[in-house]
Coordinates of C-alpha atoms in Angstrom, one line a residue:
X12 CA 115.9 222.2 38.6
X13 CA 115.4 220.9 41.9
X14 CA 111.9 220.9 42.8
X15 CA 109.8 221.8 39.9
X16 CA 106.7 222.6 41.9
X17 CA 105.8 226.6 43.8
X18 CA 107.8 229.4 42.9
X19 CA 109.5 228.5 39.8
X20 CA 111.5 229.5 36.6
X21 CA 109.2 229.9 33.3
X22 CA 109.2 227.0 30.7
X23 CA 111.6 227.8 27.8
X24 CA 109.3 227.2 24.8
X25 CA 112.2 226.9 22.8
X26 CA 114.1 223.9 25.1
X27 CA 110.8 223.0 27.2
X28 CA 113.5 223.5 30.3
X29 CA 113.2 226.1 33.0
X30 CA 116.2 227.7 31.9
X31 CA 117.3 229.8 34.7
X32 CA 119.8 231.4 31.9
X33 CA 117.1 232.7 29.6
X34 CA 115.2 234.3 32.3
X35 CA 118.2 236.1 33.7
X36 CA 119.3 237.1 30.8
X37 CA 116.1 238.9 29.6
X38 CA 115.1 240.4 33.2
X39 CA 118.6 242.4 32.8
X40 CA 117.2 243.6 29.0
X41 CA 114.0 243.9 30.4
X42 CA 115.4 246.4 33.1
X43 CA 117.3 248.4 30.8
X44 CA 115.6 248.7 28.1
X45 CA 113.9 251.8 29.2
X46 CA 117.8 253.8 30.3
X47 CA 119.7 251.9 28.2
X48 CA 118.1 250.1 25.2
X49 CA 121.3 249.0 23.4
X50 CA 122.5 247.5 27.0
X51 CA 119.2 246.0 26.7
X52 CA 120.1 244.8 23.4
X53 CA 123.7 243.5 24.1
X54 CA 122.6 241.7 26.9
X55 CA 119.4 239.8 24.6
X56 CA 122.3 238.7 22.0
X57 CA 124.6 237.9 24.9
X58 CA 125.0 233.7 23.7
X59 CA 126.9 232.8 26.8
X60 CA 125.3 234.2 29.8
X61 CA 126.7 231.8 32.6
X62 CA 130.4 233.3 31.9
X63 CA 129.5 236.4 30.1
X64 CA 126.9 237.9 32.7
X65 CA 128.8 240.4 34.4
X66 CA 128.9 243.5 32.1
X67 CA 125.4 243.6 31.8
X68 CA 125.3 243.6 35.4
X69 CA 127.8 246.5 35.8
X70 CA 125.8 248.3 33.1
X71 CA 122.7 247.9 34.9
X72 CA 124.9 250.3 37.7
X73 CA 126.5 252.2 34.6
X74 CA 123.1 253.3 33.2
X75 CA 121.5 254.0 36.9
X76 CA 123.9 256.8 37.2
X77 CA 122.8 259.2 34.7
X78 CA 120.1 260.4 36.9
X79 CA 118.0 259.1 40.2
X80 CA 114.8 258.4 37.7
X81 CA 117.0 256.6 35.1
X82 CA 117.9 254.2 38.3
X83 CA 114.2 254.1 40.1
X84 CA 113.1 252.7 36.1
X85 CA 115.4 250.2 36.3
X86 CA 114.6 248.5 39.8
X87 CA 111.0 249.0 38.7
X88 CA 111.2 247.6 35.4
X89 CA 113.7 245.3 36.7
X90 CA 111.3 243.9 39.6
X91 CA 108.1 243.8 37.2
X92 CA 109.9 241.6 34.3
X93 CA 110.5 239.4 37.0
X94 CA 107.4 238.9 38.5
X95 CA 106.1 238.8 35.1
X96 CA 108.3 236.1 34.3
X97 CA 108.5 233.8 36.7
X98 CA 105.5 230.9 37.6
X99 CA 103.4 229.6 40.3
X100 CA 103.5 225.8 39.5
X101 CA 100.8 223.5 41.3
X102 CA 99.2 220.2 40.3
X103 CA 97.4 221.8 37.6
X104 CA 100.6 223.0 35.8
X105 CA 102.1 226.5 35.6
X106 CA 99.8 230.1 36.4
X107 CA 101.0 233.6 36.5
X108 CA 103.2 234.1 40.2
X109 CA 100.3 236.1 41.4
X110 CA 98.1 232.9 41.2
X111 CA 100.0 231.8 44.6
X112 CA 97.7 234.1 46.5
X113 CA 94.7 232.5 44.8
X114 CA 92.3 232.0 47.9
X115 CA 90.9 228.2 46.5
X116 CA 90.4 226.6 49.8
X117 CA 93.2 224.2 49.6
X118 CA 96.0 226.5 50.9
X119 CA 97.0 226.2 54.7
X120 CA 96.4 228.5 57.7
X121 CA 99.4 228.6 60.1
X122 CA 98.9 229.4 63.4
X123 CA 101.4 231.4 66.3
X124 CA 102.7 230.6 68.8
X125 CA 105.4 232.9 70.9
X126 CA 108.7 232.1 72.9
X127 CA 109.7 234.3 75.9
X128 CA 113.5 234.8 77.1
X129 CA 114.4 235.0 80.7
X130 CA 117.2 237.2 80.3
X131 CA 117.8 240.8 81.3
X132 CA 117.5 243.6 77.7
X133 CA 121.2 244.8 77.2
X134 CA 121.1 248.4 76.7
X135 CA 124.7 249.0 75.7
X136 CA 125.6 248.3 72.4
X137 CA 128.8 245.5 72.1
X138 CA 129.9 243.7 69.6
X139 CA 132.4 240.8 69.7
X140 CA 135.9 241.5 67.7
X141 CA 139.0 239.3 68.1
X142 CA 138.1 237.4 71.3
X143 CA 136.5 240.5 72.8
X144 CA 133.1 242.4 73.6
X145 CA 134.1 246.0 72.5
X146 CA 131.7 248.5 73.8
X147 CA 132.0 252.2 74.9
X148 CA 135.1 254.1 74.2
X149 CA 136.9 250.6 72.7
X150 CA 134.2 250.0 69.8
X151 CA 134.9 253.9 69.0
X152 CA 138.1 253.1 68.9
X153 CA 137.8 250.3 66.8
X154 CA 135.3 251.7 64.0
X155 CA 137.9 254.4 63.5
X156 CA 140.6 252.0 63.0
X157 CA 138.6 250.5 60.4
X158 CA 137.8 253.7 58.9
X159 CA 141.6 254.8 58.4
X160 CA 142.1 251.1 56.8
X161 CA 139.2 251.5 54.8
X162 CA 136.8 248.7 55.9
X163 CA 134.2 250.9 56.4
X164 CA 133.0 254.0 55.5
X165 CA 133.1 256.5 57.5
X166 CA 129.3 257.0 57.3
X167 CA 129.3 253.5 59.1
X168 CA 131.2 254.7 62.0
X169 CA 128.9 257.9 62.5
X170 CA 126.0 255.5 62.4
X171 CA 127.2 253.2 65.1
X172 CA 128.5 256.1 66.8
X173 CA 125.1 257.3 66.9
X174 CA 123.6 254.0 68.5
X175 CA 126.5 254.1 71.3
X176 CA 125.4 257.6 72.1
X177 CA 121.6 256.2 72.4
X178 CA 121.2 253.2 73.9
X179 CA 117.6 253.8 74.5
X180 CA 117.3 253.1 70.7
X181 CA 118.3 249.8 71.4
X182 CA 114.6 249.3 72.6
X183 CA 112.4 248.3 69.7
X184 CA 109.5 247.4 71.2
X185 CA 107.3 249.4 69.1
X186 CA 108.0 247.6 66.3
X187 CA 107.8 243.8 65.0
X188 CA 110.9 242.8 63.1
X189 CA 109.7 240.0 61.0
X190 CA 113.1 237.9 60.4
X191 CA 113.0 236.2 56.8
X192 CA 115.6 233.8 56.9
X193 CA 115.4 233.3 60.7
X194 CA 118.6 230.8 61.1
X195 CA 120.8 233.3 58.3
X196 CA 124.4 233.8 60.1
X197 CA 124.1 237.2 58.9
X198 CA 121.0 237.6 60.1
X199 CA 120.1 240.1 63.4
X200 CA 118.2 237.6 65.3
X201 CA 120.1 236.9 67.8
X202 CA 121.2 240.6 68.6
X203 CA 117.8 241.3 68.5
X204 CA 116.6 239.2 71.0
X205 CA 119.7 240.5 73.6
X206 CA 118.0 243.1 73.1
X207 CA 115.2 242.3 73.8
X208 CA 112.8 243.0 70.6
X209 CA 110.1 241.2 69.6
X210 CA 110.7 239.5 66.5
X211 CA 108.5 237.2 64.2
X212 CA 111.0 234.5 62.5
X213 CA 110.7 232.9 59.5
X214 CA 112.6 229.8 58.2
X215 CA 112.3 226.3 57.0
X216 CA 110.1 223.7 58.9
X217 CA 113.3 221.8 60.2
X218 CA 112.9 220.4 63.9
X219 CA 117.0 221.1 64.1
X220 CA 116.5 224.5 63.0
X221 CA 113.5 225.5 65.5
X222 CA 115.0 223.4 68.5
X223 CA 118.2 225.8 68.2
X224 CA 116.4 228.9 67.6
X225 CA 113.8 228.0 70.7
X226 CA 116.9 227.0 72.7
X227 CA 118.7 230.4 72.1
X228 CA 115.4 232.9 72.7
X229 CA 115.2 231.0 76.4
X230 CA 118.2 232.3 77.4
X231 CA 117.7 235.7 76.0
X232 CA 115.2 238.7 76.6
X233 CA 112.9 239.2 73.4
X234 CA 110.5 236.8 72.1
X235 CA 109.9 234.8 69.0
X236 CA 106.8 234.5 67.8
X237 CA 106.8 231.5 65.2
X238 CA 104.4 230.4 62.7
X239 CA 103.1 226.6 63.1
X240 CA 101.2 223.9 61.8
X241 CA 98.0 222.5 63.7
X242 CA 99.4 219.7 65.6
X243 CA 99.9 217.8 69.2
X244 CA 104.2 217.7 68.3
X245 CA 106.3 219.7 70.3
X246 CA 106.4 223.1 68.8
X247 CA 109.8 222.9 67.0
X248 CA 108.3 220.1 64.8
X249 CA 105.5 222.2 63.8
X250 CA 107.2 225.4 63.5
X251 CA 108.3 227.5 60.3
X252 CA 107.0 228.5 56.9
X253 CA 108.4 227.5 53.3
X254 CA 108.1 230.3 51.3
X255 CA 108.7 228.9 47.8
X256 CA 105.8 225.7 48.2
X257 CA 103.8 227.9 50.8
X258 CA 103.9 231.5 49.6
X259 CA 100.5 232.7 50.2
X260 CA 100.1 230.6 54.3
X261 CA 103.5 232.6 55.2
X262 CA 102.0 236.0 53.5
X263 CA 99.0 235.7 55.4
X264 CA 100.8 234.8 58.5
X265 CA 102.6 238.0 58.0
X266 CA 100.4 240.1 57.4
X267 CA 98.2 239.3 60.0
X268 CA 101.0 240.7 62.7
X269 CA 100.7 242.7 65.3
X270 CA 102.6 245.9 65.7
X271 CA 104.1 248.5 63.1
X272 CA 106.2 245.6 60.9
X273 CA 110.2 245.6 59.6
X274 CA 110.6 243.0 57.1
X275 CA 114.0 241.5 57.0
X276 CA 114.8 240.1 53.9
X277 CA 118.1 237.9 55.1
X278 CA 117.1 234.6 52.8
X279 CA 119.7 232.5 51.3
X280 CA 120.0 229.5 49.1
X281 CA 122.1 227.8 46.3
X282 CA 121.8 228.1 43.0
X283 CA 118.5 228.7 41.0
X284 CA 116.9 228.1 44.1
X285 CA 118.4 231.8 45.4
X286 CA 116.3 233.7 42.6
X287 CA 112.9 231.3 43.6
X288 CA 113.1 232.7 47.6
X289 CA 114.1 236.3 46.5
X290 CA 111.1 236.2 44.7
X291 CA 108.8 234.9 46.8
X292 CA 109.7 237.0 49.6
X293 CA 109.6 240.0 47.3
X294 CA 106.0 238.6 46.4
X295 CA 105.5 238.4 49.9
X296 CA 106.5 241.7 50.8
X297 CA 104.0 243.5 47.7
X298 CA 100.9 241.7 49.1
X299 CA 101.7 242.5 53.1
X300 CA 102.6 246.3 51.7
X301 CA 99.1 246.6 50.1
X302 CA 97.4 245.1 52.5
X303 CA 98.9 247.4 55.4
X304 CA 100.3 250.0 53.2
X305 CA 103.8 251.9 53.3
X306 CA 103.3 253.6 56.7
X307 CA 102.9 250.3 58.5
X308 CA 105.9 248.5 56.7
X309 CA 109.7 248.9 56.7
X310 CA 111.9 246.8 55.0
X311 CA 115.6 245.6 55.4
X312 CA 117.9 244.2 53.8
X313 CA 121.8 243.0 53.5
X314 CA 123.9 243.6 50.2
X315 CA 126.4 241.0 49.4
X316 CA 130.1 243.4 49.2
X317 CA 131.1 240.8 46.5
X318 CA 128.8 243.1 44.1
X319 CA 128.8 245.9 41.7
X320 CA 129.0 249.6 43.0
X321 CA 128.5 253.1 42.5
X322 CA 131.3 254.5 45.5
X323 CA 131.9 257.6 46.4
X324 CA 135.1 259.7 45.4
X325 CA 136.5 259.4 48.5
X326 CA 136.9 255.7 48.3
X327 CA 138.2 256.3 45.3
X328 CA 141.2 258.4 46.8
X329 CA 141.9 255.7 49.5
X330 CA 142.3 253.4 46.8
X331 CA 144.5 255.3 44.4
X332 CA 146.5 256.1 47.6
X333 CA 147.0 252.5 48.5
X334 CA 147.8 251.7 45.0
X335 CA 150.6 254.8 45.2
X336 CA 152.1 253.6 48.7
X337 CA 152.4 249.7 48.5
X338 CA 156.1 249.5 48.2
X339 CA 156.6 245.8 48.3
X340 CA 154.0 245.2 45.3
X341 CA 155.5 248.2 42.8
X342 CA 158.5 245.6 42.7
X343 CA 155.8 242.5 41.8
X344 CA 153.2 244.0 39.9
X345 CA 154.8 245.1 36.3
X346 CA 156.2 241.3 35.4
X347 CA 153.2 239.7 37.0
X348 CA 150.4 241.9 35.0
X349 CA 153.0 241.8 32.0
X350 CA 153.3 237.6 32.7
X351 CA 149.5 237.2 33.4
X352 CA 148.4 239.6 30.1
X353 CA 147.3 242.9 32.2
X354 CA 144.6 240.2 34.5
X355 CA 146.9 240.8 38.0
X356 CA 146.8 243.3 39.8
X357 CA 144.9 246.0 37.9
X358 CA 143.9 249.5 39.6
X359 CA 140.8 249.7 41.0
X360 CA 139.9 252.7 39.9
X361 CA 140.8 255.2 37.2
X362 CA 142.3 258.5 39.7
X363 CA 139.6 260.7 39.7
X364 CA 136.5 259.4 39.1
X365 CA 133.4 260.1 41.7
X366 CA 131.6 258.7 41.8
X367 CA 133.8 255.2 41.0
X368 CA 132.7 251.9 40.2
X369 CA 133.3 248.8 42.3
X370 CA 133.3 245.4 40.7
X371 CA 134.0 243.1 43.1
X372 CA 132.0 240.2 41.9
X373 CA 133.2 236.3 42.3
X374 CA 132.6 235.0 39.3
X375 CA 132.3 231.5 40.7
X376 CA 128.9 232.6 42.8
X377 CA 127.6 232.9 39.7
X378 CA 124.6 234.9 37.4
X379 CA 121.8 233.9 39.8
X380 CA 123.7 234.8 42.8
X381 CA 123.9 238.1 41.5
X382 CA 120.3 238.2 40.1
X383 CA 118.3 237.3 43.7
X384 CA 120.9 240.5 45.4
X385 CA 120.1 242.8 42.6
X386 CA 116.6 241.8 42.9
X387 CA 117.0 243.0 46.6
X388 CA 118.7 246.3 45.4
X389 CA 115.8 247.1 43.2
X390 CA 113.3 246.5 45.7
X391 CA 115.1 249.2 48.2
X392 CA 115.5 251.5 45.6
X393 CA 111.7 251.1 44.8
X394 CA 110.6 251.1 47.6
X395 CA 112.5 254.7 48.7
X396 CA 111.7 255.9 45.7
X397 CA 107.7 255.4 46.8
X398 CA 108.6 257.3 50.2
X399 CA 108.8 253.7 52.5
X400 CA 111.3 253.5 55.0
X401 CA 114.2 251.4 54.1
X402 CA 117.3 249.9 55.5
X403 CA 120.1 248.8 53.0
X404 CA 123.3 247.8 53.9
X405 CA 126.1 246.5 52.3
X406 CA 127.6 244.1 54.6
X407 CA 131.4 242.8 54.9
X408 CA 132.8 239.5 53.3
X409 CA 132.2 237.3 56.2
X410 CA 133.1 233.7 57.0
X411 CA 129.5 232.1 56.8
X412 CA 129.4 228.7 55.9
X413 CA 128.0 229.3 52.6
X414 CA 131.4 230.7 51.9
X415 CA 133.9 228.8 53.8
X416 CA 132.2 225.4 51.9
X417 CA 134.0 226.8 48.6
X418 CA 137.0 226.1 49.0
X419 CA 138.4 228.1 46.4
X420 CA 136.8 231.4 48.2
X421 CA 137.6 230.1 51.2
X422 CA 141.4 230.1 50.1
X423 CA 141.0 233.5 48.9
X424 CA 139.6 234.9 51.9
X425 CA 142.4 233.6 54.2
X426 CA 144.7 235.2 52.0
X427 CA 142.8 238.6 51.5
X428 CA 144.3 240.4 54.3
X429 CA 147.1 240.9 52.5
X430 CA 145.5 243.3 49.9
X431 CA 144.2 245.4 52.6
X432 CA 140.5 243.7 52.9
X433 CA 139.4 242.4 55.9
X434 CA 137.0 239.0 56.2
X435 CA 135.1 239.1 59.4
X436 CA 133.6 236.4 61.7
X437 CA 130.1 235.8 61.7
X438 CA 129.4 237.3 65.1
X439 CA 131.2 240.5 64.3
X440 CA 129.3 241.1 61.2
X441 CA 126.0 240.4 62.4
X442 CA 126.3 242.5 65.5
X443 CA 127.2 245.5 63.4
X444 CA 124.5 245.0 60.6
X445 CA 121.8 244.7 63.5
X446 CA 123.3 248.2 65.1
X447 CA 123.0 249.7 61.5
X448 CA 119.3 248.5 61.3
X449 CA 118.7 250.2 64.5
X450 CA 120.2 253.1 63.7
X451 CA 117.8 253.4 60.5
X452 CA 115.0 252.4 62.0
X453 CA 115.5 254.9 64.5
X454 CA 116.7 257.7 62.2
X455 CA 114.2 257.8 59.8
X456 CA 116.8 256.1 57.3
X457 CA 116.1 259.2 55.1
X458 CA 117.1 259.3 51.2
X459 CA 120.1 261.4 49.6
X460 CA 119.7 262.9 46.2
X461 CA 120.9 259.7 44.1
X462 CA 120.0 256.5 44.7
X463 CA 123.2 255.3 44.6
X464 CA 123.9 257.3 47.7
X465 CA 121.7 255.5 49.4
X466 CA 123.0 251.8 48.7
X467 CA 126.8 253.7 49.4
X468 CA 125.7 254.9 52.7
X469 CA 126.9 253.5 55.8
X470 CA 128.6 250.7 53.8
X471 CA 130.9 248.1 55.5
X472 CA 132.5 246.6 52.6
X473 CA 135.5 244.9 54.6
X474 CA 138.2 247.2 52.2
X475 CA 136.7 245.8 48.5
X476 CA 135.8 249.3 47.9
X477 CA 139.1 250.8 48.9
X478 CA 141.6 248.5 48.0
X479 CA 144.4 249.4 46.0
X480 CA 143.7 246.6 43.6
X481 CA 140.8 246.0 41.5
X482 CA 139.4 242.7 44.1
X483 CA 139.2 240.3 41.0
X484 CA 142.7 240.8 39.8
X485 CA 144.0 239.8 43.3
X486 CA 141.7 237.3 44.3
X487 CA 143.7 234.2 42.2
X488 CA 147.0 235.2 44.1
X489 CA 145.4 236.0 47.5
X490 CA 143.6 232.6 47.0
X491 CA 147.4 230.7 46.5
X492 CA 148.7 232.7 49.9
X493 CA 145.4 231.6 51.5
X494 CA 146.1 228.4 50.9
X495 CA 149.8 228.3 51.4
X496 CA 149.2 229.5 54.7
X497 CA 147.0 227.2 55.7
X498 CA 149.4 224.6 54.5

């Protein structure tokens, strides 16, 4: 483990290790256990969890379906084994999580200080597409293009519709979106602010980070406000919180906010290290929900596409109608599923089924990956499920750098397009994520009967969902086209 001291995994009395492995492995039991109890057995006797994680995962989504309580006990059981499990680890060795929050005189107080833009609000929603700013009549045009090739679902395009036709929604100055993961590509900041909102960001105390960020809000309309360090530096050197070492400082910053709050869960890190931010910002957001309570509080957050889904039966039917018209691949796919042992270019779905499920996990992002974005998932769910407001959307395979820096998933993005999924830039993405959390915040965001509903609403899943192919049985050959066309 990398830094053995704040938010951390539990000691394996067995090893003496933090075994990231062990604690996944019985959060997952943990969370079924209730629904499911012989998933909760099969994933306890599970002996290899690094490779064999993923169909306790997709059980986890199996057993949610039988009914909305069976899935509100799982995020809840899900969220308390975790919290239960994992440490607070200062000089004096390790202490229950909720130790963090132990006032003992020794933990910092950050102080604010705000950034104004210059720049004129932008009250017409655009968002940048192929070299373009499509606005108006165009971005209609465009969100029903990608609703006939299946990037989105339609609910997404009725969403964003509904922002087009109010651009006075674009005004969000009666609220304070608190931005967790300030500097995330896929973060709303930056639309935000062209907006001209006031948000409160939150990142890690890097003078590179904050001079950019500062830099960007000048030239904008909103304002920043930032927590910092006492100090006589410039502002960017004392500027930004470190949620994992200084849990309860940030918390307290936080909840001492002005304004009705949104809290925008858009952290990111590698490795083990993903699961000890997800947890403190999910620690984070308990103690500023108590301390304001659930009318006060919104929270936000972006699901990785790359994921497993409940979908609705009419992605189901684009799929199975992809699978029926792709002439080229009826010639290639019989001696390459026969040659590769049935692994290539499987269906996605079964005809028929509604809802389907959608595994469109990379294995190589491995079980932690998957457990700080399913920690997210069970917090929404949660959370809706206690009557908060909540924005949840599943976001489209983007070219971040997190991604692009693999170069195997790099390959296989460039290559993707030819299986009918599309990878979007950066800017694109973001834009329409930020319209989406407008449009919920704005709405009401109110829950449909199943829970799974809710995490398929409004989903832009860049085609994983509707793809003729089941994603992980393409990805190896879209991965070799990526790459020979780079070449």
């Amino acid at each position: 483990m990398s830094d053995p001291s704040g938010v951390v995994f539990p000691l394996d009395p067995t090893s003496g290790r933090r075994s990231t492995t062990a604690t996944g492995r019985a959060v997952v039991a943990d969370a079924l256990r209730r629904v499911d109890p012989v998933g909760a057995a099969s994933a306890e006797r599970e002996t290899n969890w690094r490779q064999g994680y993923l169909p306790h995962f997709r059980r986890l989504v199996e057993a949610g379906l039988t009914s909305p309580e069976a899935a509100r006990a799982i995020a809840r059981d899900g969220l308390e084994s975790l919290h239960d499990r994992m440490r607070w680890s200062a000089a004096d060795g390790d202490r229950p999580l909720e130790d963090a929050f132990g006032d003992d005189g020794r933990t910092r107080t950050l102080g604010s200080e705000t950034v104004r833009g210059t720049g004129t609000p932008d009250r017409t929603l655009s968002v940048p597409y192929a070299g373009e700013r499509l606005s108006g009549d165009a971005l209609r045009r465009r969100l029903d293009a990608w609703v006939q090739a299946g990037t989105i679902e339609p609910s997404c395009a009725e969403a964003v519709g509904l922002v087009i036709d109010n651009p006075d929604w674009l005004d969000l100055s009666d609220r304070t979106v608190v931005v967790l993961g300030a500097a995330a590509e896929m973060g709303p900041l930056r639309s935000l602010l062209r907006w001209g909102a006031d948000v409160a960001a939150v990142d890690l105390p890097r003078k590179e980070l904050w001079d950019r960020l500062i830099g960007d809000t000048s030239r904008l309309a909103g304002s920043v406000t930032l927590p910092v360090r006492q100090g006589v530096e410039p502002v960017s050197s004392r500027a930004g919180g470190d949620l994992v070492h200084d849990l309860a400082a940030v918390t307290r910053w936080v909840a001492g906010l002005e304004g009705r709050l949104v809290i925008g869960n858009y952290v990111y890190a590698d490795g083990e290290t993903n699961v000890r931010v997800s947890v403190a910002v999910d620690a984070l957001t308990r103690h500023v929900v108590d301390a304001r309570g659930r009318d006060d509080v919104g929270l936000a957050f972006l699901a990785t596409p790359t994921d497993v889904f409940a979908v609705p039966g009419t992605a189901v039917e684009h799929s199975v109608d992809s699978y029926a018209r792709r002439r080229t691949s009826k010639v290639l796919r019989v001696p390459l599923r026969t040659v590769s042992g049935g692994r290539l270019l499987r269906r996605n779905y079964v005809p028929g089924q509604d809802p389907g499920i959608n595994d469109s996990v990379v294995l190589q992002q491995g079980p932690n990956y998957l457990l700080a974005k399913r920690l997210q998932r069970w917090r929404a769910t949660a959370y809706r499920g206690d009557g908060g407001l909540v924005s949840f959307k599943v976001a489209p395979p983007t070219r971040t750098r997190s991604v692009v820096k693999n170069r195997a998933l790099a390959a296989a993005y460039a290559g993707a397009h030819r299986f009918g999924i599309e990878v979007f830039e950066p800017g694109t993405a973001n834009t329409l994520m930020a319209a989406l959390l407008v449009h919920d915040l704005r709405t009401g965001s109110p829950a449909r009967p199943e829970p799974w509903q809710d995490e398929a609403y409004a989903a832009a899943h860049g085609g994983l969902w509707t793809s003729a192919y089941d994603p992980r049985s393409a990805l190896g050959l879209a991965a070799l086209l990526g790459l020979a066309s780079a070449r």
